[in-house]
Coordinates of N, CA and C in Angstrom, one line a residue:
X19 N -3.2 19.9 -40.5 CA -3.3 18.7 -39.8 C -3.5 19.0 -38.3
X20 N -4.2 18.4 -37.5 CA -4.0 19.2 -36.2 C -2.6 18.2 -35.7
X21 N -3.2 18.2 -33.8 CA -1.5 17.9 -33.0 C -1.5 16.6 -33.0
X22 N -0.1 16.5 -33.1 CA 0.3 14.5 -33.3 C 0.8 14.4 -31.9
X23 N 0.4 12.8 -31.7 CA 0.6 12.3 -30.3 C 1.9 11.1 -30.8
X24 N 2.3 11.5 -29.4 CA 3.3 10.2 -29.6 C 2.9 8.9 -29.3
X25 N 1.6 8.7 -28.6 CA 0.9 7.1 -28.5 C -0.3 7.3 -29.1
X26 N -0.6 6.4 -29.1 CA -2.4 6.5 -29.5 C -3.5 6.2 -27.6
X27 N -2.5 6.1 -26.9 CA -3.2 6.3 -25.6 C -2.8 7.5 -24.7
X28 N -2.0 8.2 -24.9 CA -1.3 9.6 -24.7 C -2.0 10.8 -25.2
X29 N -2.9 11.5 -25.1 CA -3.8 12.9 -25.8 C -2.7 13.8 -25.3
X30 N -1.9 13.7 -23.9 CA -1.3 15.1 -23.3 C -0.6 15.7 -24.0
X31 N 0.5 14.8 -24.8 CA 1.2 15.0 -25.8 C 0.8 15.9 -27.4
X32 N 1.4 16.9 -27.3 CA 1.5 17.6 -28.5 C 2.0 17.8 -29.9
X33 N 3.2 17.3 -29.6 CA 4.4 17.3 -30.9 C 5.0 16.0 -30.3
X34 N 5.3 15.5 -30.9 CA 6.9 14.4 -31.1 C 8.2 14.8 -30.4
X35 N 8.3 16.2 -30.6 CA 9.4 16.5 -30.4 C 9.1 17.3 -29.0
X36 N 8.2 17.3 -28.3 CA 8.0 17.6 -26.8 C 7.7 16.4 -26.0
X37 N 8.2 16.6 -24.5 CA 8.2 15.7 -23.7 C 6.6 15.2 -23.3
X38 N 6.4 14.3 -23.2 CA 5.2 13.9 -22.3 C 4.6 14.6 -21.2
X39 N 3.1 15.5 -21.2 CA 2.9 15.8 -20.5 C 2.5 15.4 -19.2
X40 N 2.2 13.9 -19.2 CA 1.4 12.9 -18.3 C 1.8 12.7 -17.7
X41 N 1.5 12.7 -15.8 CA 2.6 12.5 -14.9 C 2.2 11.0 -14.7
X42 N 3.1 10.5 -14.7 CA 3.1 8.5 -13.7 C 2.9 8.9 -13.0
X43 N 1.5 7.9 -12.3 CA 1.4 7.5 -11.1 C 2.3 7.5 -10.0
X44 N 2.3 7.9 -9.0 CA 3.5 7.7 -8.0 C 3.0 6.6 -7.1
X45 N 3.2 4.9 -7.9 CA 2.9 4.3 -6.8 C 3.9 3.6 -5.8
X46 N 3.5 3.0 -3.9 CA 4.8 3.0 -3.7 C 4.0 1.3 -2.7
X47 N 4.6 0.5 -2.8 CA 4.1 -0.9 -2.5 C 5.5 -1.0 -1.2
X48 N 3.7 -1.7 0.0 CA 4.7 -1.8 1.2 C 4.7 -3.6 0.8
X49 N 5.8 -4.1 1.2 CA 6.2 -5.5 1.2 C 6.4 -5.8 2.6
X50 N 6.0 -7.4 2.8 CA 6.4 -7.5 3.9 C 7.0 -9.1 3.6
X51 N 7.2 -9.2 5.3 CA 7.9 -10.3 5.5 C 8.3 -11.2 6.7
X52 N 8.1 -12.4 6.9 CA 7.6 -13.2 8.5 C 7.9 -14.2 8.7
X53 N 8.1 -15.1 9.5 CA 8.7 -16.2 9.2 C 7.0 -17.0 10.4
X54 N 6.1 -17.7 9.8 CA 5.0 -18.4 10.1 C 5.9 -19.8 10.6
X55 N 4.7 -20.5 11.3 CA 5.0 -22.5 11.8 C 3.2 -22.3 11.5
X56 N 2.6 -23.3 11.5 CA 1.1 -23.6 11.5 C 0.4 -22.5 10.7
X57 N 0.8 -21.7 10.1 CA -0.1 -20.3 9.8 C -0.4 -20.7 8.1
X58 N -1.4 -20.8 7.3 CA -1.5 -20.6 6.2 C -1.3 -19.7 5.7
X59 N -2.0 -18.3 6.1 CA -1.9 -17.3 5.6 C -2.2 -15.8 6.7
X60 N -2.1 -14.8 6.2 CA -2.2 -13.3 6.9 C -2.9 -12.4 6.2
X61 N -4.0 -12.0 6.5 CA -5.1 -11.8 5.7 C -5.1 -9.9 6.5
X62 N -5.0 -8.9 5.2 CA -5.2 -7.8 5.4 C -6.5 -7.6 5.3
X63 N -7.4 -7.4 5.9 CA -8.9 -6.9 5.0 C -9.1 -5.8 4.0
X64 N -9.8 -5.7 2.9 CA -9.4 -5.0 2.1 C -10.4 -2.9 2.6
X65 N -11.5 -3.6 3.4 CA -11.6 -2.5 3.9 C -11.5 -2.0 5.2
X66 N -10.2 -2.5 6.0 CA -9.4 -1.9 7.1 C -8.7 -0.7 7.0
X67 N -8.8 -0.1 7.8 CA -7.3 1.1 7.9 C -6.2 0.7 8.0
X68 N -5.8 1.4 7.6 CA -3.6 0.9 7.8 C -3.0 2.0 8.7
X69 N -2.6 2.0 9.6 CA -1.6 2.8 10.7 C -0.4 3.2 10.1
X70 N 0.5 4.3 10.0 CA 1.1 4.6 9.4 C 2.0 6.0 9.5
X71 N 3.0 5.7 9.4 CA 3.9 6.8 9.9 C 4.0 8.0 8.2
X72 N 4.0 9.0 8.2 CA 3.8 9.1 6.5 C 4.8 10.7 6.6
X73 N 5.4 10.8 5.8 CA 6.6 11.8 5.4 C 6.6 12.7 4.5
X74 N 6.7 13.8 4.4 CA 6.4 15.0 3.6 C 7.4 14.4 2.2
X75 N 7.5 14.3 1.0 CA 8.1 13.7 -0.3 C 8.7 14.8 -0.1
X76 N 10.0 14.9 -0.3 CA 11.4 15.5 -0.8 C 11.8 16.4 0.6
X77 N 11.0 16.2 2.0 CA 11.1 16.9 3.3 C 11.6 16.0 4.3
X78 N 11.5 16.6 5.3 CA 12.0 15.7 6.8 C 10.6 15.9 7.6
X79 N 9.8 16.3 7.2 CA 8.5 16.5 8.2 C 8.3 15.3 8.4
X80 N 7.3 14.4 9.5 CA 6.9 13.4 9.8 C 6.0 13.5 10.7
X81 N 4.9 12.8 10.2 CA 3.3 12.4 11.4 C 3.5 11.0 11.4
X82 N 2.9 10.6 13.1 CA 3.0 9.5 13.3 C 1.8 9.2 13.3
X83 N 1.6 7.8 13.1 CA 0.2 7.1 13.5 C -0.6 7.7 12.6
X84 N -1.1 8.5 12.0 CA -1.7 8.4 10.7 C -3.2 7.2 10.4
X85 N -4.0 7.3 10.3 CA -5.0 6.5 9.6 C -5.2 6.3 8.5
X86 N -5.0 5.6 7.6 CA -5.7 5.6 6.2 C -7.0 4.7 5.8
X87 N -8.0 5.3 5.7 CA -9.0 4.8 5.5 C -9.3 4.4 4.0
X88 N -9.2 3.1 3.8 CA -9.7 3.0 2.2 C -11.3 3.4 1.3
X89 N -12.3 3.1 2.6 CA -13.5 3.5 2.5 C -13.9 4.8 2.5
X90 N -13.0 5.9 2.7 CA -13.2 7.1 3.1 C -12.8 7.9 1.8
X91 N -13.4 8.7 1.3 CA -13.3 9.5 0.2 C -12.8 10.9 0.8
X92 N -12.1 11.7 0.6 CA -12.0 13.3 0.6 C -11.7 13.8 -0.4
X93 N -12.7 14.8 -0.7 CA -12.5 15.8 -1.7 C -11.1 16.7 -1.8
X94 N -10.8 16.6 -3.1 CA -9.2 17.3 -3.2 C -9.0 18.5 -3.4
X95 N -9.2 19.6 -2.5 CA -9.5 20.9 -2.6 C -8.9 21.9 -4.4
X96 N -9.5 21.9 -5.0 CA -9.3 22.8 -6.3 C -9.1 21.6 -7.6
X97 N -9.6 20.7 -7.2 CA -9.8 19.3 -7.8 C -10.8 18.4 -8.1
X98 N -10.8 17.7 -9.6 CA -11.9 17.1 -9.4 C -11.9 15.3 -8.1
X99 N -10.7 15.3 -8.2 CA -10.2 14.1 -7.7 C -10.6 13.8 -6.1
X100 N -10.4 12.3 -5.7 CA -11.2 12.0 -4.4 C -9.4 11.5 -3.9
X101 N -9.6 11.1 -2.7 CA -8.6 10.6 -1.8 C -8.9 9.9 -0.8
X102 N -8.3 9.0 -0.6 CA -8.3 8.3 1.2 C -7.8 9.4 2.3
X103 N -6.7 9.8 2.2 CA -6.2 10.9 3.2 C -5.3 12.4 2.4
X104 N -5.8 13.1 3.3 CA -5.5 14.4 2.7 C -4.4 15.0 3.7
X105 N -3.2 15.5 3.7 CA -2.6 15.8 4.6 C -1.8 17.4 3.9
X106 N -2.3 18.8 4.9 CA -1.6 19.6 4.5 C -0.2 20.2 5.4
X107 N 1.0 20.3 4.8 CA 2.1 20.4 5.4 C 2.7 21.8 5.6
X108 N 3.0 22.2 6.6 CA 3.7 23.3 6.9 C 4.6 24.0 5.5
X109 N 3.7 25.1 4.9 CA 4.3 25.9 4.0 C 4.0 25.4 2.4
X110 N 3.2 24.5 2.6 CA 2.6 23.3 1.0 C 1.6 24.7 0.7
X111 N 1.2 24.6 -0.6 CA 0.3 25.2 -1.7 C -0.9 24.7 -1.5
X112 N -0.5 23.2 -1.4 CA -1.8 22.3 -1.6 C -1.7 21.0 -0.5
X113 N -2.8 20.5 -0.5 CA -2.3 18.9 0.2 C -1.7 18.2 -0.5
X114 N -1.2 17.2 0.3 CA -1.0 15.7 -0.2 C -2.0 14.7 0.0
X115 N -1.9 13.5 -0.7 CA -3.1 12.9 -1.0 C -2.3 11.4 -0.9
X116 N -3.0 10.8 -0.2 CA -2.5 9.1 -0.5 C -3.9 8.2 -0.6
X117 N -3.7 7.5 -1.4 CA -5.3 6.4 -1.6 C -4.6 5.2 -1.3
X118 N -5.5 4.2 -1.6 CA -4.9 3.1 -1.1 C -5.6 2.5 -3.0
X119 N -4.6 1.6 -3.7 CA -4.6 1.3 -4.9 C -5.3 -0.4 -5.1
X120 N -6.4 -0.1 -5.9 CA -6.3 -1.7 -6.0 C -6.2 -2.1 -7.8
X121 N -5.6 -3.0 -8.2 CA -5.6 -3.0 -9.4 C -6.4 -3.5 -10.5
X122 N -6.9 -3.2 -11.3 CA -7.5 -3.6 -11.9 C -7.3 -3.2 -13.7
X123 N -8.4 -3.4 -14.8 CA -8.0 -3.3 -16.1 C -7.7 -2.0 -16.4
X124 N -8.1 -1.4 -16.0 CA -8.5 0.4 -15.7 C -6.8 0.8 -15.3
X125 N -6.1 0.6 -13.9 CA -5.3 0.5 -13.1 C -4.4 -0.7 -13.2
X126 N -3.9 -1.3 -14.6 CA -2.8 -2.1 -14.2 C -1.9 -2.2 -13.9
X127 N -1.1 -3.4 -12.9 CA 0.0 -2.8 -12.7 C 1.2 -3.3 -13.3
X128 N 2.4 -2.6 -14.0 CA 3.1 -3.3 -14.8 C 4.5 -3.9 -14.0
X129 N 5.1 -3.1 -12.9 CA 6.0 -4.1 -12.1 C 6.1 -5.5 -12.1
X130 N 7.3 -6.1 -12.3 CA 6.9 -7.6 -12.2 C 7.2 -7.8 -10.5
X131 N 7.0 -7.0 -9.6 CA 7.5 -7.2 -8.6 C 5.9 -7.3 -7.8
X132 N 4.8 -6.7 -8.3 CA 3.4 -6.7 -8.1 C 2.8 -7.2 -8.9
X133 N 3.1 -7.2 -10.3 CA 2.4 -7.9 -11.3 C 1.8 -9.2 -11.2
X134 N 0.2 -9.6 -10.8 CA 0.0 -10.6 -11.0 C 0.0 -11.4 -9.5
X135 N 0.3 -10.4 -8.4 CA 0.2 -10.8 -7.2 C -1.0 -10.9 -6.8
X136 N -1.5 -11.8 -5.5 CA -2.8 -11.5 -4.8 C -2.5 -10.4 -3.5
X137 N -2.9 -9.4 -3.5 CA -2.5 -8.3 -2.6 C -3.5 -8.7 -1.4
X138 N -3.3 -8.3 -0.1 CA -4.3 -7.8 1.2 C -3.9 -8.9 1.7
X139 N -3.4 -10.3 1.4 CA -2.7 -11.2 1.9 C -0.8 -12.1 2.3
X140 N -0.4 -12.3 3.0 CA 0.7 -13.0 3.0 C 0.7 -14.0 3.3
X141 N 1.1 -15.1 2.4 CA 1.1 -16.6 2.4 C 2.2 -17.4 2.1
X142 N 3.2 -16.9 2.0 CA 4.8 -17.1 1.9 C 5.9 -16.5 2.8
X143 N 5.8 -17.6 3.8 CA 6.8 -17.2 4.9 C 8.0 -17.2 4.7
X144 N 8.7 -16.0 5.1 CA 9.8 -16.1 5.0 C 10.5 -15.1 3.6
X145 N 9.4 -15.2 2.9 CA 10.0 -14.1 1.6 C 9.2 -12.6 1.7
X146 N 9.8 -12.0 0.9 CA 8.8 -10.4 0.7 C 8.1 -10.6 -0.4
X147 N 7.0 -10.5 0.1 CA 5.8 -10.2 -0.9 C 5.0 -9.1 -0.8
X148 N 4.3 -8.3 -2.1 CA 3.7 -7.0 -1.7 C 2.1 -7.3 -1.1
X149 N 1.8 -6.5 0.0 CA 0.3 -7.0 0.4 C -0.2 -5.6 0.2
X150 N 0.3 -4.0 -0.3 CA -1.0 -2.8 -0.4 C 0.0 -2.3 -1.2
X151 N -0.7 -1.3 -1.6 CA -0.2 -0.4 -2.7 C -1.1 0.9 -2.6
X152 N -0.3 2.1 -2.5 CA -0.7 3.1 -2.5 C -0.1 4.3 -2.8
X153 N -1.2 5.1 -3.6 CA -0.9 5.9 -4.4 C -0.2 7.5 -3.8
X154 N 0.2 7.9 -3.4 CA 1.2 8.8 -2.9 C 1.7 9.6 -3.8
X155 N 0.7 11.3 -3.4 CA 1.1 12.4 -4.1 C 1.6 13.7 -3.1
X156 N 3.2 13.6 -3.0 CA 2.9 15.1 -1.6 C 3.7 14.3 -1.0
X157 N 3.3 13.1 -0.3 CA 3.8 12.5 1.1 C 4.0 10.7 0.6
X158 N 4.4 10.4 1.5 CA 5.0 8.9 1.7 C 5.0 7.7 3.0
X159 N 4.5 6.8 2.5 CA 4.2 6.0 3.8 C 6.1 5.7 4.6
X160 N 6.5 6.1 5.4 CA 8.0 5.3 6.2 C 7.7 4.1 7.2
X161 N 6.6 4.1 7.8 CA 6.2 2.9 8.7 C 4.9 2.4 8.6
X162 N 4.7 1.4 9.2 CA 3.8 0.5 9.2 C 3.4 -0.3 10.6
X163 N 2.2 -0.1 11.0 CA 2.3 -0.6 12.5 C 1.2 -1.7 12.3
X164 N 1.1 -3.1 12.4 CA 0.8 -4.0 11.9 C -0.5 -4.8 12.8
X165 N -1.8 -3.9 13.1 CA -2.2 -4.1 13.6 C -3.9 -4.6 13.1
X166 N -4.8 -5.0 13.6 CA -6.1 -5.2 12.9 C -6.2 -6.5 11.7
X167 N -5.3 -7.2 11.8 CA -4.8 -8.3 10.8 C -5.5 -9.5 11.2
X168 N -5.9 -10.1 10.2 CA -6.8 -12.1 10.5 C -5.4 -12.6 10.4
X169 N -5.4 -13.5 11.3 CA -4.2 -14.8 10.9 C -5.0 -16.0 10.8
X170 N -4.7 -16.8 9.9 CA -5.5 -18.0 9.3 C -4.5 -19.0 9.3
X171 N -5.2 -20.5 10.5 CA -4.5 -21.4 10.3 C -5.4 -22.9 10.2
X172 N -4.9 -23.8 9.9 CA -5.7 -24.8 9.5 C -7.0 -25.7 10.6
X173 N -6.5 -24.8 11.3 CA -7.3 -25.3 12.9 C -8.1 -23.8 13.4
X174 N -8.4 -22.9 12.5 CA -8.6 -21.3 13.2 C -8.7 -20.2 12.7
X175 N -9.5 -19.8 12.8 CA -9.2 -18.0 12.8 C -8.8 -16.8 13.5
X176 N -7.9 -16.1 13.5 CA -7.9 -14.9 14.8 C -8.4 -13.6 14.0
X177 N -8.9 -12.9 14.6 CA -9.6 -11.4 14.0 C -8.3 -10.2 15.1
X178 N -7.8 -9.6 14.6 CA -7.5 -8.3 15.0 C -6.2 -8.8 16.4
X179 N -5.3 -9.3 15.0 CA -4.1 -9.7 15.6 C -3.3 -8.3 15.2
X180 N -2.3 -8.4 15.9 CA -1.5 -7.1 16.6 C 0.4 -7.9 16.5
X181 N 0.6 -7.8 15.1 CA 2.2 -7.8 15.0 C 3.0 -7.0 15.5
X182 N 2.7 -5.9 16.4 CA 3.5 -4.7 17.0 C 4.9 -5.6 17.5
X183 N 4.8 -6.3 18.9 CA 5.3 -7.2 19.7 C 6.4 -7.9 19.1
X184 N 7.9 -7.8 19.3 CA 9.0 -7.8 18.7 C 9.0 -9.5 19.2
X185 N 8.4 -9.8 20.1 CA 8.5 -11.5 19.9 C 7.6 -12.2 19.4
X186 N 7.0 -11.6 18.5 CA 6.2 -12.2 17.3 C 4.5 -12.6 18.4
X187 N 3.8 -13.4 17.3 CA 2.4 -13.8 18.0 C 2.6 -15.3 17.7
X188 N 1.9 -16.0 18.7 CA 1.9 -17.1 19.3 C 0.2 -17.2 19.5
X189 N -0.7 -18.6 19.5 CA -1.4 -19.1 19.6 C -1.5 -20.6 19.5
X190 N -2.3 -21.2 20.6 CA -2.6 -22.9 20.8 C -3.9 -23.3 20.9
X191 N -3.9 -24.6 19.7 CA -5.6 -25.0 19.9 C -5.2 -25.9 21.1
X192 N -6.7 -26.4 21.1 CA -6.5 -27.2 22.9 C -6.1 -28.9 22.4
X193 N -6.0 -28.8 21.1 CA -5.2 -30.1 20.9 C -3.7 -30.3 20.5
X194 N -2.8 -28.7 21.3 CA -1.5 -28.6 21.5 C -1.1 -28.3 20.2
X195 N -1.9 -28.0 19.0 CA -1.1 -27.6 17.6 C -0.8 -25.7 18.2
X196 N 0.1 -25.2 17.4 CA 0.6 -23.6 17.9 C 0.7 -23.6 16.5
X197 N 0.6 -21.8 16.7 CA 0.2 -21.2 15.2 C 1.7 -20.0 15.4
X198 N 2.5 -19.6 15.0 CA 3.4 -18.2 15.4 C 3.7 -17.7 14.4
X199 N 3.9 -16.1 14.3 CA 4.1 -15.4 13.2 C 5.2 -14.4 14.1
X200 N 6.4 -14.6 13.8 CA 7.5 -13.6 14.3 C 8.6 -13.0 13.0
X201 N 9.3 -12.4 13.4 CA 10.5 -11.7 12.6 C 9.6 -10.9 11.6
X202 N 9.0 -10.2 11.6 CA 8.4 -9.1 10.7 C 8.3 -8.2 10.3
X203 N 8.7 -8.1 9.0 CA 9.6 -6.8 8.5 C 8.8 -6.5 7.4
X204 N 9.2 -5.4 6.9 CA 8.2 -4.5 5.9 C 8.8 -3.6 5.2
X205 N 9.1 -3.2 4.2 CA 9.2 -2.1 3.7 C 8.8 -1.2 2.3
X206 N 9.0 0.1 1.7 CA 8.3 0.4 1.0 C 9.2 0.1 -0.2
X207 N 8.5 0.2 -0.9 CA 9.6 0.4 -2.5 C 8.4 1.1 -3.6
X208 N 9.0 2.0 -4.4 CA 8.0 2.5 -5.4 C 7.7 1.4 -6.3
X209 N 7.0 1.6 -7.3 CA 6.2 0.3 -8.0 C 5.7 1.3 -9.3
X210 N 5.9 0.3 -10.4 CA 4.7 0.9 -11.8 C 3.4 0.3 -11.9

């Protein structure tokens, strides 16, 4: 007989009585969170870079400001595999690798905390919702610097709004309506 799998979507698997060879995805979804007046929505572009503070996994090393390019491919040295960013760390074998994830039938996601979301955007003030997802092997996103963003209001567009600014963003049309996006918070959480 040859080797029995324990799924019928599982080949890594050998015997029954061995562990799964196949590693899970390590995905880790930034959430955020804001409190809008006039704003419909907050529109990430899906081929922008993300600014990013990013952390050696299971270390204390840290780079600041970081780019992650989603358009940008790098070859994964001794691999057939591509990446957004490749980062090698003081005393590492190999790089770390983070992509930026979009999901699809190929890549679903099963979280019900992502599941079935519209990502690249935030349209619910005031709650956490996930707007990116990214795949992180090596290293880890810790910050998020909120810049290069559309804010969309019912009177307007802005291109390459800048949430840095701890008293939030403020805009007026000339018929005295104001648009503001303040209190903005973010954080990571892993994800399936």
């Amino acid at each position: 007989l040859g080797p029995r799998f324990t799924t019928a979507k599982c080949r890594a698997c050998v015997r029954r009585t061995r562990k799964c060879r196949r590693r899970a995805m390590p995905l880790i979804a930034m959430f955020m969170k804001a409190e809008m007046e006039g704003v419909e929505r907050i529109v990430f572009p899906e081929e922008d870079s993300w600014k990013v503070d990013i952390q050696q996994s299971g270390g204390t090393e840290i780079r600041e400001g970081v780019t992650i390019d989603p358009t940008n491919e790098e070859e994964i040295p001794n691999s057939k595999g591509t990446a957004n960013f490749l980062i090698k760390w003081d005393g590492a074998k190999a790089p770390s690798t983070i992509s930026m994830v979009t999901p699809s039938r190929s890549t679903p996601l099963k979280d019900k905390e992502v599941k079935d979301k519209v990502l690249h955007q935030y349209s619910e003030g005031g709650t956490m919702q996930p707007v990116g997802i990214f795949d992180c092997r090596g290293a880890e996103p810790v910050k998020w610097y909120p810049i290069g963003l559309i804010v969309e209001t019912s009177w307007g567009r802005f291109e390459n709004v800048d949430l840095t600014d701890p008293d939030g963003w403020m805009e007026c049309s000339e018929n005295g309506d104001t648009a503001t996006v303040s209190d903005v918070q973010f954080e990571f959480r892993v994800v399936k």
